[in-house]
Coordinates of C-alpha atoms in Angstrom, one line a residue:
Chain A
D185 CA 109.3 89.1 118.3
S186 CA 109.5 91.4 115.3
G187 CA 112.8 92.9 116.3
V188 CA 111.3 96.4 116.5
T189 CA 111.4 97.8 120.0
Q190 CA 109.3 100.7 121.5
T191 CA 109.5 102.5 124.8
P192 CA 107.7 103.1 127.0
K193 CA 105.0 100.5 126.9
H194 CA 102.5 102.7 128.8
L195 CA 102.3 106.4 129.3
I196 CA 99.8 108.2 131.4
T197 CA 99.8 112.0 131.3
A198 CA 97.6 115.0 131.6
T199 CA 96.1 117.3 128.9
G200 CA 98.5 120.0 127.7
Q201 CA 101.6 118.0 128.4
R202 CA 104.3 116.8 126.0
V203 CA 105.6 113.3 125.6
T204 CA 108.2 111.5 123.6
L205 CA 107.8 108.0 122.2
R206 CA 110.9 106.1 121.1
C207 CA 111.4 103.4 118.5
S208 CA 114.4 101.2 117.5
P209 CA 113.9 99.5 114.1
R210 CA 115.0 96.0 113.1
S211 CA 118.7 95.7 112.5
G212 CA 119.4 96.7 108.9
D213 CA 116.0 98.4 108.3
L214 CA 116.3 102.0 107.0
S215 CA 112.7 103.0 107.0
V216 CA 110.6 103.8 110.1
Y217 CA 106.9 104.5 110.1
W218 CA 104.6 105.7 112.8
Y219 CA 101.0 104.7 113.1
Q220 CA 98.2 105.6 115.5
Q221 CA 95.5 103.1 116.4
S222 CA 92.3 104.2 118.1
L223 CA 89.0 102.3 118.4
D224 CA 87.1 104.5 116.0
Q225 CA 89.8 105.2 113.4
G226 CA 91.7 102.0 113.2
L227 CA 95.4 102.0 112.2
Q228 CA 96.3 105.4 110.6
F229 CA 99.6 106.3 109.1
L230 CA 101.3 109.3 110.6
I231 CA 104.8 109.8 109.2
Q232 CA 107.7 107.9 107.5
Y233 CA 111.4 108.4 107.7
Y234 CA 114.0 106.9 105.5
N235 CA 117.7 106.9 106.5
G236 CA 117.2 110.1 108.6
E237 CA 115.0 112.0 106.2
E238 CA 111.3 112.6 106.2
R239 CA 109.8 110.6 103.3
A240 CA 106.0 110.9 103.7
K241 CA 103.4 112.4 105.9
G242 CA 99.9 111.2 106.7
N243 CA 97.2 113.1 108.6
I244 CA 99.7 114.0 111.3
L245 CA 98.6 116.9 113.6
E246 CA 100.9 120.0 113.7
R247 CA 101.2 119.3 117.5
F248 CA 103.0 116.0 116.6
S249 CA 106.5 115.8 115.2
A250 CA 109.1 113.1 114.6
Q251 CA 112.7 112.6 113.7
Q252 CA 115.1 109.8 112.8
F253 CA 118.6 109.9 114.2
P254 CA 121.9 108.8 112.6
D255 CA 121.7 105.4 114.5
L256 CA 118.2 105.0 112.8
H257 CA 116.2 105.1 115.9
S258 CA 113.2 107.4 115.8
E259 CA 111.3 109.5 118.2
L260 CA 107.7 110.7 118.0
N261 CA 107.0 113.9 119.9
L262 CA 103.4 114.7 120.9
S263 CA 102.7 118.1 122.5
S264 CA 99.8 120.1 123.9
L265 CA 98.1 116.7 124.4
E266 CA 94.3 116.4 124.3
L267 CA 92.0 113.7 125.5
G268 CA 91.5 112.5 121.9
D269 CA 95.2 111.7 121.5
S270 CA 94.8 108.7 123.8
A271 CA 95.6 105.7 121.5
L272 CA 98.1 103.0 120.8
Y273 CA 101.1 104.3 118.9
F274 CA 103.0 101.8 116.7
C275 CA 106.3 102.1 115.1
A276 CA 107.1 99.8 112.1
S277 CA 110.2 99.3 110.1
S278 CA 111.1 98.0 106.7
V279 CA 114.3 97.4 104.7
V280 CA 113.7 100.1 102.1
G281 CA 110.1 101.3 102.0
D282 CA 109.8 102.6 98.5
S283 CA 108.8 101.2 95.1
Y284 CA 112.4 100.6 94.1
G285 CA 112.9 97.8 96.5
S286 CA 111.2 94.5 96.9
Y287 CA 111.5 94.5 100.7
N288 CA 108.4 96.5 101.6
E289 CA 107.0 94.3 104.4
Q290 CA 106.6 96.4 107.5
F291 CA 107.3 94.9 110.8
F292 CA 105.6 96.4 113.8
G293 CA 106.8 97.0 117.3
P294 CA 104.7 96.2 120.4
G295 CA 103.4 99.8 120.7
T296 CA 103.1 102.5 123.3
R297 CA 99.7 102.9 124.9
L298 CA 99.2 106.6 125.6
T299 CA 96.5 107.7 128.0
V300 CA 95.7 111.4 128.4
L301 CA 93.7 112.3 131.5
Chain B
E1416 CA 90.4 107.8 97.3
D1417 CA 92.2 104.7 98.4
Q1418 CA 89.9 102.5 100.5
V1419 CA 90.1 99.1 102.2
T1420 CA 87.0 97.3 103.5
Q1421 CA 87.0 94.1 105.5
S1422 CA 84.1 91.8 106.1
P1423 CA 82.7 90.5 108.3
E1424 CA 83.6 92.8 111.2
A1425 CA 83.4 89.8 113.5
L1426 CA 83.4 86.0 113.0
R1427 CA 82.7 83.3 115.5
L1428 CA 83.7 79.8 114.5
Q1429 CA 83.8 76.4 116.2
E1430 CA 87.2 74.7 116.3
G1431 CA 87.6 72.9 112.9
E1432 CA 85.0 75.0 111.1
S1433 CA 86.7 76.5 108.0
S1434 CA 85.8 79.9 106.7
S1435 CA 87.1 82.9 104.8
L1436 CA 87.7 86.6 105.5
N1437 CA 87.3 89.2 102.8
C1438 CA 89.3 92.3 102.0
S1439 CA 88.0 94.6 99.2
Y1440 CA 90.2 97.4 98.1
T1441 CA 90.2 100.4 95.8
V1442 CA 93.7 101.9 95.2
S1443 CA 95.4 103.8 92.5
G1444 CA 98.2 101.5 91.5
L1445 CA 98.5 98.5 93.8
R1446 CA 102.1 97.8 94.9
G1447 CA 101.1 95.0 97.3
L1448 CA 98.4 93.7 99.7
F1449 CA 99.4 92.7 103.2
W1450 CA 97.8 90.6 105.8
Y1451 CA 98.5 91.0 109.5
R1452 CA 97.4 89.3 112.6
Q1453 CA 96.9 91.4 115.8
D1454 CA 96.3 90.1 119.3
P1455 CA 94.7 92.5 121.8
G1456 CA 97.1 95.1 123.0
K1457 CA 99.9 93.9 120.8
G1458 CA 101.5 95.1 117.6
P1459 CA 100.3 93.7 114.2
E1460 CA 102.2 90.5 113.2
F1461 CA 103.1 90.2 109.5
L1462 CA 101.5 87.2 107.7
F1463 CA 101.6 87.6 103.9
T1464 CA 102.3 89.9 101.1
L1465 CA 100.5 89.4 97.7
Y1466 CA 101.7 91.4 94.7
S1467 CA 99.6 90.3 91.7
A1468 CA 96.2 88.9 90.9
G1469 CA 96.1 85.1 91.0
E1470 CA 98.9 84.9 93.6
E1471 CA 98.4 82.6 96.6
K1472 CA 100.4 82.2 99.8
E1473 CA 100.0 79.7 102.6
K1474 CA 101.2 79.4 106.2
E1475 CA 100.0 76.6 108.4
R1476 CA 96.1 76.8 108.4
L1477 CA 96.0 80.2 106.6
K1478 CA 95.9 80.7 102.8
A1479 CA 95.7 84.2 101.2
T1480 CA 94.6 84.8 97.7
L1481 CA 94.4 88.0 95.6
T1482 CA 92.2 89.2 92.7
K1483 CA 92.1 92.6 91.1
K1484 CA 89.5 93.9 93.5
E1485 CA 89.8 91.8 96.7
S1486 CA 91.7 89.3 98.8
F1487 CA 90.6 86.4 100.8
L1488 CA 92.1 84.9 103.9
H1489 CA 91.0 81.2 104.1
I1490 CA 91.3 79.6 107.5
T1491 CA 91.2 75.8 107.4
A1492 CA 90.2 73.8 110.5
P1493 CA 90.9 76.7 112.8
K1494 CA 92.1 76.3 116.4
P1495 CA 91.4 78.5 119.4
E1496 CA 94.9 80.0 119.1
D1497 CA 93.9 81.4 115.7
S1498 CA 91.6 83.8 117.6
A1499 CA 92.8 87.4 116.8
T1500 CA 92.0 90.4 114.7
Y1501 CA 93.1 90.0 111.1
L1502 CA 94.1 93.2 109.3
C1503 CA 94.4 93.8 105.6
A1504 CA 96.4 96.7 104.2
V1505 CA 97.3 98.0 100.8
Q1506 CA 100.4 99.8 99.6
R1507 CA 100.4 102.0 96.5
N1508 CA 103.0 101.8 93.7
Q1509 CA 105.0 104.6 95.3
G1510 CA 105.5 102.4 98.3
G1511 CA 105.6 103.8 101.8
K1512 CA 102.5 103.9 104.0
L1513 CA 100.1 101.1 104.5
I1514 CA 96.4 101.8 104.2
F1515 CA 94.6 99.5 106.6
G1516 CA 91.1 98.1 106.8
Q1517 CA 89.2 98.0 110.0
G1518 CA 89.9 94.4 110.6
T1519 CA 88.0 91.2 111.2
E1520 CA 87.8 89.9 114.8
L1521 CA 88.0 86.1 114.7
S1522 CA 86.9 84.0 117.6
V1523 CA 87.4 80.3 117.6
K1524 CA 85.7 78.3 120.3
P1525 CA 86.8 74.8 121.3

């Protein structure tokens, strides 16, 4: 158990809908990362938050957004869902997450499996 | 462009048959190289971080090594419970995101 929790475990929805994925980082970790894993693309970085502020963006679609709250939990919002958005979505956390800290190991949650029908 | 390539894509071993997995990388300014293990439908489990060429780390039957262009994950006398996908990832000097390879799917038969 990495200490990172994600809810829900599974999500089945229809095209055009909007969903919210939730992540709670390990106790003491300030950075939260979101990744998408699909069969053809592998694990792809979406976005990073550090202590409530957006730190970095990957190839995240404009239909996707995220935020990190004062208690450090994070939510990933996916809207206008398409069939191609079906994937595993992982949240990871680390103590700091930048080059000024030594504690860059990222610990992953169990993931949310999203199925868009 | 940063790139991580893992080989082979799949590896089948008999229990006790040692082997190595390869991770070749191209990155502008390497901060660290990470190895993870992922079981089907689960989140990646952190194994090792390597920061500089020549560094080695061990954990049970696994040993990771790093050169300036690649990393190896050596598996000594594997057991069926070592069956999983092993992922390699790099992080640039600026920190932050991990750039993952496609993984090596390891199957160990009794």
